[in-house]
Amino acid sequence: MPLTNSIYNSPVFQQACNQFDAAADILGMEAGVRERTKQPRRTLTVTLPVRMDDGRVLTYEGYRVQHNISTGPAKGGIRFHHDVTLGEVAALAMWMSWKCSLVGLPFGGAKGGVVVNARDMSTGELERLSRRYMQEIATFIGPQLDIPAPDVGTNEQVMAWMMDTYSNHVGHYDPGVITGKPIALGGSLGRREATGEGVAWFTKAYLTDLGIKASETSVIIQGFGNVGSETALALSAWGAKIIGISDFTGGVYNKAGINVKDALAYIAANKSLQGYKGGDSLTNDELLVQPCTVLIPAALERVITDKNAGKLQCRLIAEGANGPTTNEADKIIAERGDIELIPDVLCNSGGVIVSYFEWLQNQSAYYWSKEEVFEKLHRMLAKAKASVDETKAKYKCSRRTAALVLGIARVAEAKAKRGLFP
Ligand code: NAD
């Protein structure tokens, strides 16, 4: 039974719960274990007064949800976005639990969020907000307890401010508290590229399974931030043609191919894709339904829905974003039968895998080469792909449910074996 009066109630949390239930049914999970495996373990809500450059004090709301700490320190990014809700952060935390478990990391799952439009802030305002958020959650997290990372609206610089704030709080340099840091502050080589590198790795692997070559591959990517742009760079280096990209201002479509480095240079100079002349302007909704070999949602949740799932014209969906496909859209895609889908918990796992490597390097203060990072990353991705495809065949279920069966089973077993408290 869903907890109908739960503080997490929201369409996106329900989406994550429905996905969980499909996997728990296959596992025949007993009710007592099922509910405590599904529900977030604990949540901190914080109020963040921040002084603006003009002297006003504005107050923001922030969250940190630890979904699972039974299998290791919790792990998950921090999102700065004006539409962040507690239910969304809880859903994202839940997906982190299954993702870390699926790829075999010694972590639980967490996520953080602040309700703010960081794009409208000056650098000083963003720094004060980042530091205040970390100050408020400092007693709730730590290298052995909960390790944040970047997500939508946060980046290496934000991680640096947060690491510094935490280190000042504990009284010594403590880089292992957060990942996705600048290299100079204990960041890992390859972390910036890692999520996109992983999305591209899975895309190439599944296209190869389908017998589709790089030269025959066209790609549309929604969201051109860290994940979207790194995926685009990796796939265009492979030889695929990037024909559509978008950000919060809208999309650009060019059948002849978009020059990814040129588009990135435009964004660096203009802060968004608005006005970019590398192709025709399309809305985000229009872009999603254009013909392409691979469609990569790499922005926010719930963009592939019952309204557009029937109209998609791709062969493969690679979920760079977390939760981009609603439960209803999943059903439509399964009924159509002509689209392969690489689910978020598998597809974008490269980010948290290299975050794990960063944390390991911080623990030992011994740093690896980028080749070493990518070689270890690719090995873990290949292992996860093989076990998901084997589980999919075993249970004759969707690839999403197969990935969740694997991720959820380990967490549920750990909880059952440890007892009621973890
Ligand atoms: P980011 O902030 O770097 O980029 C987000 C991009 O999405 C930006 O280009 C933004 O303009 C665009 N965007 C925002 N709203 C949009 C909208 N309504 N329509 C189209 N585009 C929109 O964030 P990111 O780190 O690249 O994260 C993107 C997704 O990938 C999120 O779902 C995140 O949870 C997921 N993810 C990120 C990582 C990571 O390592 N950063 C790891 C795993 C999963």
Short mmCIF file of C-alpha atoms and ligand atoms in Angstrom, two decimals:
data_model
loop_
_atom_site.label_atom_id
_atom_site.label_comp_id
_atom_site.label_asym_id
_atom_site.label_seq_id
_atom_site.Cartn_x
_atom_site.Cartn_y
_atom_site.Cartn_z
CA MET A 1 0.00 0.00 0.00
CA PRO A 2 1.41 3.43 -0.87
CA LEU A 3 1.75 5.86 2.04
CA THR A 4 -0.94 8.26 0.80
CA ASN A 5 -0.17 10.97 3.36
CA SER A 6 3.58 10.80 2.74
CA ILE A 7 5.47 14.12 2.56
CA TYR A 8 7.11 12.78 -0.62
CA ASN A 9 3.83 12.42 -2.52
CA SER A 10 4.22 13.74 -6.06
CA PRO A 11 3.95 12.34 -9.60
CA VAL A 12 7.70 11.75 -9.84
CA PHE A 13 7.91 9.96 -6.48
CA GLN A 14 4.94 7.82 -7.50
CA GLN A 15 6.72 7.07 -10.79
CA ALA A 16 9.75 5.77 -8.87
CA CYS A 17 7.49 3.76 -6.50
CA ASN A 18 5.63 2.16 -9.43
CA GLN A 19 8.94 1.17 -11.01
CA PHE A 20 10.03 -0.30 -7.67
CA ASP A 21 6.80 -2.28 -7.30
CA ALA A 22 7.20 -3.87 -10.75
CA ALA A 23 10.66 -5.14 -9.75
CA ALA A 24 9.60 -6.12 -6.20
CA ASP A 25 6.72 -8.20 -7.68
CA ILE A 26 9.21 -10.16 -9.78
CA LEU A 27 11.36 -10.69 -6.71
CA GLY A 28 8.29 -11.80 -4.73
CA MET A 29 9.37 -9.37 -2.03
CA GLU A 30 7.63 -9.85 1.28
CA ALA A 31 5.55 -6.83 2.45
CA GLY A 32 7.63 -5.96 5.53
CA VAL A 33 10.89 -5.79 3.58
CA ARG A 34 9.24 -4.18 0.55
CA GLU A 35 7.95 -1.06 2.29
CA ARG A 36 11.11 -0.26 4.24
CA THR A 37 13.28 -0.89 1.19
CA LYS A 38 11.12 1.47 -0.87
CA GLN A 39 10.63 4.42 1.49
CA PRO A 40 13.40 6.99 2.07
CA ARG A 41 15.28 6.41 5.32
CA ARG A 42 15.43 10.04 6.47
CA THR A 43 15.22 13.63 5.29
CA LEU A 44 16.59 16.98 6.37
CA THR A 45 14.86 20.21 5.33
CA VAL A 46 16.81 23.43 5.75
CA THR A 47 16.04 27.15 5.52
CA LEU A 48 18.80 29.19 3.92
CA PRO A 49 18.96 32.96 4.42
CA VAL A 50 21.36 34.46 1.86
CA ARG A 51 22.52 38.07 1.49
CA MET A 52 22.08 39.32 -2.07
CA ASP A 53 24.48 41.76 -3.72
CA ASP A 54 21.95 44.60 -3.26
CA GLY A 55 21.81 44.07 0.51
CA ARG A 56 18.48 42.20 0.69
CA VAL A 57 18.30 38.86 2.50
CA LEU A 58 16.41 36.19 0.54
CA THR A 59 15.47 32.88 2.11
CA TYR A 60 15.66 29.59 0.19
CA GLU A 61 14.49 26.08 1.05
CA GLY A 62 16.80 23.08 0.71
CA TYR A 63 16.57 19.31 1.21
CA ARG A 64 18.79 16.30 1.68
CA VAL A 65 17.09 12.91 1.41
CA GLN A 66 18.96 9.77 2.41
CA HIS A 67 17.03 6.94 0.86
CA ASN A 68 19.33 4.09 1.86
CA ILE A 69 22.29 3.91 4.23
CA SER A 70 22.09 0.14 4.83
CA THR A 71 24.72 -0.78 2.21
CA GLY A 72 27.27 1.99 2.82
CA PRO A 73 27.45 5.79 2.98
CA ALA A 74 24.65 7.43 1.01
CA LYS A 75 25.66 8.95 -2.35
CA GLY A 76 23.92 11.42 -4.64
CA GLY A 77 24.03 14.83 -6.27
CA ILE A 78 22.76 18.25 -5.26
CA ARG A 79 20.32 20.00 -7.60
CA PHE A 80 19.76 23.76 -7.73
CA HIS A 81 16.55 24.39 -9.67
CA HIS A 82 13.49 26.58 -9.23
CA ASP A 83 11.08 23.61 -9.59
CA VAL A 84 12.82 21.27 -7.11
CA THR A 85 10.38 19.56 -4.73
CA LEU A 86 10.92 17.21 -1.81
CA GLY A 87 9.11 14.44 -3.70
CA GLU A 88 11.44 14.89 -6.66
CA VAL A 89 14.55 14.77 -4.45
CA ALA A 90 13.18 11.63 -2.78
CA ALA A 91 12.61 9.94 -6.16
CA LEU A 92 16.13 10.89 -7.28
CA ALA A 93 17.52 9.53 -3.98
CA MET A 94 15.66 6.25 -4.52
CA TRP A 95 17.11 5.89 -8.03
CA MET A 96 20.60 6.51 -6.59
CA SER A 97 20.11 3.55 -4.22
CA TRP A 98 19.28 1.17 -7.07
CA LYS A 99 22.00 2.57 -9.35
CA CYS A 100 24.81 2.22 -6.81
CA SER A 101 23.63 -1.28 -5.94
CA LEU A 102 23.22 -2.33 -9.59
CA VAL A 103 26.80 -1.42 -10.52
CA GLY A 104 28.19 -2.85 -7.27
CA LEU A 105 29.30 0.30 -5.44
CA PRO A 106 29.62 0.21 -1.63
CA PHE A 107 27.15 3.09 -1.27
CA GLY A 108 23.54 3.74 -0.41
CA GLY A 109 21.49 6.43 -2.14
CA ALA A 110 20.76 10.10 -1.45
CA LYS A 111 19.97 13.35 -3.21
CA GLY A 112 19.88 17.02 -2.31
CA GLY A 113 18.12 20.03 -3.71
CA VAL A 114 17.65 23.76 -3.26
CA VAL A 115 14.65 25.59 -4.69
CA VAL A 116 16.43 28.38 -6.55
CA ASN A 117 16.99 29.73 -10.03
CA ALA A 118 20.78 29.80 -9.79
CA ARG A 119 21.09 31.21 -13.32
CA ASP A 120 19.81 34.56 -12.03
CA MET A 121 22.40 34.75 -9.23
CA SER A 122 25.76 36.50 -9.29
CA THR A 123 28.85 34.39 -8.55
CA GLY A 124 28.99 35.86 -5.04
CA GLU A 125 25.33 35.08 -4.35
CA LEU A 126 25.77 31.52 -5.63
CA GLU A 127 28.82 31.04 -3.41
CA ARG A 128 26.97 32.30 -0.32
CA LEU A 129 24.00 30.02 -1.05
CA SER A 130 26.25 26.98 -1.69
CA ARG A 131 28.20 27.55 1.53
CA ARG A 132 25.04 28.12 3.57
CA TYR A 133 23.45 24.92 2.29
CA MET A 134 26.58 22.93 3.17
CA GLN A 135 26.78 24.60 6.59
CA GLU A 136 23.19 23.48 7.31
CA ILE A 137 23.62 19.87 6.15
CA ALA A 138 27.20 19.44 7.49
CA THR A 139 26.16 17.37 10.51
CA PHE A 140 23.97 15.12 8.34
CA ILE A 141 26.68 14.15 5.82
CA GLY A 142 30.35 13.08 5.74
CA PRO A 143 32.81 10.84 3.88
CA GLN A 144 31.54 7.77 5.78
CA LEU A 145 27.91 8.89 5.98
CA ASP A 146 26.67 10.66 2.86
CA ILE A 147 28.74 12.03 -0.03
CA PRO A 148 27.12 14.62 -2.33
CA ALA A 149 28.10 15.44 -5.94
CA PRO A 150 26.96 17.79 -8.73
CA ASP A 151 23.57 17.56 -10.44
CA VAL A 152 21.44 19.99 -12.46
CA GLY A 153 22.43 23.60 -11.70
CA THR A 154 25.58 22.76 -9.71
CA ASN A 155 29.14 22.23 -10.92
CA GLU A 156 32.80 21.81 -9.89
CA GLN A 157 32.99 25.32 -8.46
CA VAL A 158 29.93 24.74 -6.27
CA MET A 159 31.50 21.44 -5.08
CA ALA A 160 34.71 23.36 -4.24
CA TRP A 161 32.86 25.91 -2.09
CA MET A 162 30.94 23.13 -0.35
CA MET A 163 34.06 21.04 0.30
CA ASP A 164 35.78 24.12 1.73
CA THR A 165 32.81 24.89 4.00
CA TYR A 166 32.69 21.30 5.26
CA SER A 167 36.48 21.20 5.79
CA ASN A 168 36.30 24.41 7.84
CA HIS A 169 33.46 22.88 9.84
CA VAL A 170 35.44 19.73 10.78
CA GLY A 171 38.72 21.61 11.14
CA HIS A 172 40.79 19.90 8.46
CA TYR A 173 40.94 19.41 4.68
CA ASP A 174 38.42 16.66 3.95
CA PRO A 175 37.98 16.24 0.18
CA GLY A 176 36.23 12.84 0.48
CA VAL A 177 33.02 14.54 1.67
CA ILE A 178 31.98 15.47 -1.87
CA THR A 179 32.80 14.35 -5.41
CA GLY A 180 32.87 16.16 -8.75
CA LYS A 181 35.44 18.62 -7.36
CA PRO A 182 38.04 20.53 -9.37
CA ILE A 183 41.20 18.46 -9.96
CA ALA A 184 43.24 20.84 -7.78
CA LEU A 185 41.01 19.99 -4.80
CA GLY A 186 41.10 16.21 -5.08
CA GLY A 187 38.77 15.80 -8.06
CA SER A 188 39.28 12.74 -10.25
CA LEU A 189 40.55 12.93 -13.78
CA GLY A 190 37.64 11.90 -16.02
CA ARG A 191 34.86 12.80 -13.52
CA ARG A 192 33.65 15.76 -15.59
CA GLU A 193 33.29 13.51 -18.66
CA ALA A 194 32.21 10.38 -16.76
CA THR A 195 28.41 10.47 -17.04
CA GLY A 196 28.46 11.41 -20.73
CA GLU A 197 31.27 8.94 -21.38
CA GLY A 198 29.10 6.21 -19.83
CA VAL A 199 25.96 7.24 -21.74
CA ALA A 200 27.99 7.16 -24.96
CA TRP A 201 29.55 3.79 -24.01
CA PHE A 202 26.11 2.18 -23.53
CA THR A 203 24.75 3.83 -26.67
CA LYS A 204 27.62 2.43 -28.75
CA ALA A 205 27.30 -1.01 -27.12
CA TYR A 206 23.55 -1.31 -27.76
CA LEU A 207 23.85 0.07 -31.30
CA THR A 208 26.52 -2.55 -31.95
CA ASP A 209 24.10 -5.22 -30.65
CA LEU A 210 21.53 -3.86 -33.12
CA GLY A 211 24.07 -3.96 -35.96
CA ILE A 212 24.02 -0.17 -36.44
CA LYS A 213 27.33 1.52 -37.29
CA ALA A 214 28.59 4.96 -36.18
CA SER A 215 28.32 6.29 -39.73
CA GLU A 216 24.60 5.32 -39.80
CA THR A 217 23.82 6.94 -36.43
CA SER A 218 22.05 10.25 -35.90
CA VAL A 219 21.55 11.57 -32.37
CA ILE A 220 19.17 14.03 -30.72
CA ILE A 221 20.03 15.21 -27.20
CA GLN A 222 17.70 17.12 -24.88
CA GLY A 223 19.73 19.14 -22.36
CA PHE A 224 23.20 20.38 -23.17
CA GLY A 225 24.77 20.72 -19.73
CA ASN A 226 27.37 18.40 -18.25
CA VAL A 227 25.73 15.12 -19.29
CA GLY A 228 24.29 16.18 -22.65
CA SER A 229 27.40 17.95 -23.92
CA GLU A 230 29.87 15.27 -22.80
CA THR A 231 27.68 12.59 -24.42
CA ALA A 232 27.58 14.65 -27.62
CA LEU A 233 31.38 15.04 -27.64
CA ALA A 234 31.95 11.32 -27.08
CA LEU A 235 29.42 10.19 -29.71
CA SER A 236 30.60 12.67 -32.35
CA ALA A 237 34.22 11.57 -31.71
CA TRP A 238 32.98 8.02 -32.42
CA GLY A 239 31.59 9.16 -35.78
CA ALA A 240 27.87 9.61 -35.04
CA LYS A 241 26.08 12.71 -36.32
CA ILE A 242 24.53 14.97 -33.67
CA ILE A 243 21.44 16.40 -35.42
CA GLY A 244 19.57 17.98 -32.50
CA ILE A 245 20.48 19.60 -29.18
CA SER A 246 18.55 21.72 -26.70
CA ASP A 247 18.66 23.55 -23.41
CA PHE A 248 16.09 25.38 -21.26
CA THR A 249 15.68 28.03 -23.99
CA GLY A 250 14.73 25.54 -26.76
CA GLY A 251 16.28 23.34 -29.41
CA VAL A 252 18.43 23.47 -32.52
CA TYR A 253 17.96 20.92 -35.30
CA ASN A 254 20.25 20.34 -38.28
CA LYS A 255 19.91 17.22 -40.42
CA ALA A 256 23.42 17.78 -41.81
CA GLY A 257 24.89 17.66 -38.28
CA ILE A 258 25.70 20.18 -35.54
CA ASN A 259 29.29 21.07 -34.71
CA VAL A 260 29.32 20.20 -30.99
CA LYS A 261 32.44 22.21 -30.12
CA ASP A 262 31.05 25.25 -31.93
CA ALA A 263 27.76 24.97 -29.99
CA LEU A 264 29.68 24.67 -26.70
CA ALA A 265 31.75 27.75 -27.54
CA TYR A 266 28.49 29.62 -28.26
CA ILE A 267 27.07 28.61 -24.86
CA ALA A 268 30.30 29.62 -23.08
CA ALA A 269 30.00 33.08 -24.63
CA ASN A 270 26.20 33.52 -24.45
CA LYS A 271 25.17 31.37 -21.43
CA SER A 272 22.50 29.48 -23.45
CA LEU A 273 21.72 28.11 -26.92
CA GLN A 274 19.27 30.94 -27.61
CA GLY A 275 20.18 32.59 -30.90
CA TYR A 276 22.61 29.84 -31.95
CA LYS A 277 22.64 29.69 -35.74
CA GLY A 278 23.94 26.14 -36.20
CA GLY A 279 20.53 24.87 -37.37
CA ASP A 280 16.76 25.47 -37.31
CA SER A 281 15.06 26.48 -34.05
CA LEU A 282 12.62 23.93 -32.62
CA THR A 283 10.88 23.72 -29.27
CA ASN A 284 11.99 21.00 -26.84
CA ASP A 285 8.70 19.15 -27.50
CA GLU A 286 9.22 19.25 -31.27
CA LEU A 287 12.83 18.12 -31.00
CA LEU A 288 11.94 14.93 -29.09
CA VAL A 289 9.78 13.56 -31.91
CA GLN A 290 12.14 14.21 -34.86
CA PRO A 291 13.49 11.14 -36.68
CA CYS A 292 16.85 9.94 -35.33
CA THR A 293 18.66 6.73 -34.44
CA VAL A 294 19.25 7.66 -30.80
CA LEU A 295 17.21 9.95 -28.57
CA ILE A 296 19.01 11.07 -25.39
CA PRO A 297 17.00 12.91 -22.75
CA ALA A 298 19.70 14.59 -20.61
CA ALA A 299 17.79 17.32 -18.76
CA LEU A 300 14.92 16.67 -16.33
CA GLU A 301 12.31 14.04 -15.39
CA ARG A 302 9.04 13.18 -17.11
CA VAL A 303 9.66 14.48 -20.62
CA ILE A 304 8.77 11.25 -22.47
CA THR A 305 5.08 10.87 -21.63
CA ASP A 306 1.85 9.34 -22.92
CA LYS A 307 1.51 12.47 -25.11
CA ASN A 308 4.66 11.91 -27.17
CA ALA A 309 5.73 8.26 -26.66
CA GLY A 310 3.59 7.12 -29.60
CA LYS A 311 5.18 9.77 -31.84
CA LEU A 312 8.85 9.05 -31.14
CA GLN A 313 10.87 8.24 -34.28
CA CYS A 314 14.04 6.74 -32.78
CA ARG A 315 15.48 3.23 -32.58
CA LEU A 316 17.14 3.65 -29.18
CA ILE A 317 16.45 5.82 -26.11
CA ALA A 318 19.50 6.35 -23.89
CA GLU A 319 18.36 7.90 -20.60
CA GLY A 320 21.10 10.34 -19.61
CA ALA A 321 18.66 12.14 -17.30
CA ASN A 322 17.14 10.48 -14.26
CA GLY A 323 13.46 9.61 -14.57
CA PRO A 324 12.82 11.08 -18.05
CA THR A 325 10.19 8.46 -18.97
CA THR A 326 6.82 8.24 -17.20
CA ASN A 327 5.25 4.88 -16.32
CA GLU A 328 2.60 5.42 -19.02
CA ALA A 329 5.26 6.15 -21.65
CA ASP A 330 7.15 2.99 -20.61
CA LYS A 331 3.99 0.98 -21.38
CA ILE A 332 3.53 2.62 -24.78
CA ILE A 333 7.18 2.01 -25.70
CA ALA A 334 6.88 -1.65 -24.64
CA GLU A 335 3.69 -2.08 -26.72
CA ARG A 336 5.30 -0.46 -29.77
CA GLY A 337 8.20 -2.91 -29.52
CA ASP A 338 10.35 -1.00 -32.02
CA ILE A 339 12.45 1.05 -29.56
CA GLU A 340 15.20 -0.25 -27.29
CA LEU A 341 15.54 1.69 -24.03
CA ILE A 342 18.64 1.96 -21.83
CA PRO A 343 17.22 2.88 -18.41
CA ASP A 344 18.65 5.75 -16.35
CA VAL A 345 19.99 3.63 -13.49
CA LEU A 346 22.17 1.77 -15.99
CA CYS A 347 22.72 4.40 -18.68
CA ASN A 348 23.97 7.31 -16.54
CA SER A 349 25.80 5.19 -13.93
CA GLY A 350 29.22 6.29 -15.26
CA GLY A 351 28.93 9.47 -13.18
CA VAL A 352 28.57 7.79 -9.81
CA ILE A 353 31.12 5.12 -10.72
CA VAL A 354 33.81 7.77 -11.27
CA SER A 355 32.54 9.62 -8.18
CA TYR A 356 33.31 6.37 -6.33
CA PHE A 357 36.78 6.37 -7.86
CA GLU A 358 37.21 10.00 -6.75
CA TRP A 359 36.18 9.10 -3.19
CA LEU A 360 38.60 6.12 -3.21
CA GLN A 361 41.44 8.35 -4.43
CA ASN A 362 40.61 10.88 -1.70
CA GLN A 363 40.65 8.15 0.98
CA SER A 364 44.11 6.96 -0.08
CA ALA A 365 45.45 10.36 -1.28
CA TYR A 366 46.80 8.49 -4.31
CA TYR A 367 45.61 9.68 -7.71
CA TRP A 368 45.04 7.74 -10.93
CA SER A 369 45.60 8.60 -14.59
CA LYS A 370 42.59 9.29 -16.82
CA GLU A 371 43.36 6.10 -18.78
CA GLU A 372 43.20 4.09 -15.57
CA VAL A 373 39.90 5.75 -14.59
CA PHE A 374 38.27 5.06 -17.99
CA GLU A 375 39.64 1.53 -18.20
CA LYS A 376 38.12 0.67 -14.79
CA LEU A 377 34.92 2.54 -15.71
CA HIS A 378 34.41 0.64 -18.97
CA ARG A 379 34.97 -2.68 -17.21
CA MET A 380 32.24 -1.91 -14.65
CA LEU A 381 29.84 -0.69 -17.35
CA ALA A 382 30.35 -3.88 -19.37
CA LYS A 383 29.69 -6.05 -16.32
CA ALA A 384 26.49 -4.12 -15.49
CA LYS A 385 25.24 -4.33 -19.10
CA ALA A 386 25.80 -8.09 -19.23
CA SER A 387 23.97 -8.71 -15.93
CA VAL A 388 21.03 -6.47 -16.89
CA ASP A 389 20.59 -8.19 -20.25
CA GLU A 390 20.85 -11.62 -18.64
CA THR A 391 18.20 -10.64 -16.04
CA LYS A 392 15.96 -9.19 -18.77
CA ALA A 393 16.08 -12.52 -20.62
CA LYS A 394 15.56 -14.53 -17.41
CA TYR A 395 12.39 -12.69 -16.32
CA LYS A 396 11.19 -11.65 -19.80
CA CYS A 397 10.71 -8.11 -18.49
CA SER A 398 11.71 -4.63 -19.66
CA ARG A 399 15.35 -3.58 -19.41
CA ARG A 400 14.33 -0.99 -16.78
CA THR A 401 12.68 -3.61 -14.58
CA ALA A 402 15.65 -5.95 -15.04
CA ALA A 403 18.07 -3.22 -13.91
CA LEU A 404 15.85 -2.44 -10.92
CA VAL A 405 15.49 -6.12 -9.98
CA LEU A 406 19.28 -6.30 -9.69
CA GLY A 407 19.63 -2.99 -7.86
CA ILE A 408 16.75 -3.53 -5.46
CA ALA A 409 17.51 -7.19 -4.62
CA ARG A 410 20.87 -6.39 -3.06
CA VAL A 411 19.51 -3.54 -0.92
CA ALA A 412 16.54 -5.63 0.21
CA GLU A 413 18.79 -8.57 1.09
CA ALA A 414 21.13 -6.31 3.08
CA LYS A 415 18.19 -4.86 5.01
CA ALA A 416 16.67 -8.29 5.68
CA LYS A 417 20.02 -9.69 6.90
CA ARG A 418 20.96 -6.68 9.04
CA GLY A 419 17.66 -6.48 10.91
CA LEU A 420 15.05 -3.77 11.37
CA PHE A 421 17.21 -0.77 12.24
CA PRO A 422 19.33 -0.05 9.15
P1 NAD B 1 23.31 20.55 -16.01
O1 NAD B 1 22.74 21.57 -15.11
O2 NAD B 1 24.78 20.54 -16.29
O3 NAD B 1 22.56 20.59 -17.41
C1 NAD B 1 21.17 20.54 -17.52
C2 NAD B 1 20.81 20.92 -18.94
O4 NAD B 1 19.40 20.75 -19.12
C3 NAD B 1 21.11 22.38 -19.28
O5 NAD B 1 21.54 22.47 -20.62
C4 NAD B 1 19.74 23.05 -19.13
O6 NAD B 1 19.63 24.24 -19.88
C5 NAD B 1 18.87 21.95 -19.68
N1 NAD B 1 17.47 22.09 -19.32
C6 NAD B 1 16.94 22.51 -18.16
N2 NAD B 1 15.59 22.52 -18.24
C7 NAD B 1 15.30 22.08 -19.48
C8 NAD B 1 14.09 21.87 -20.18
N3 NAD B 1 12.91 22.09 -19.59
N4 NAD B 1 14.15 21.42 -21.45
C9 NAD B 1 15.35 21.17 -22.04
N5 NAD B 1 16.52 21.36 -21.44
C10 NAD B 1 16.49 21.81 -20.17
O7 NAD B 1 22.84 19.13 -15.41
P2 NAD B 1 23.49 17.70 -15.66
O8 NAD B 1 24.44 17.44 -14.56
O9 NAD B 1 23.92 17.59 -17.07
O10 NAD B 1 22.24 16.74 -15.41
C11 NAD B 1 21.29 16.44 -16.44
C12 NAD B 1 20.54 15.17 -16.07
O11 NAD B 1 21.48 14.09 -15.90
C13 NAD B 1 19.75 15.21 -14.76
O12 NAD B 1 18.62 14.39 -14.87
C14 NAD B 1 20.72 14.61 -13.75
O13 NAD B 1 20.05 14.09 -12.62
C15 NAD B 1 21.31 13.51 -14.62
N6 NAD B 1 22.59 12.99 -14.15
C16 NAD B 1 23.66 13.83 -13.96
C17 NAD B 1 24.86 13.29 -13.55
C18 NAD B 1 26.10 14.15 -13.39
O14 NAD B 1 27.17 13.58 -13.17
N7 NAD B 1 26.04 15.46 -13.52
C19 NAD B 1 24.99 11.91 -13.29
C20 NAD B 1 23.89 11.08 -13.52
C21 NAD B 1 22.69 11.64 -13.95
#
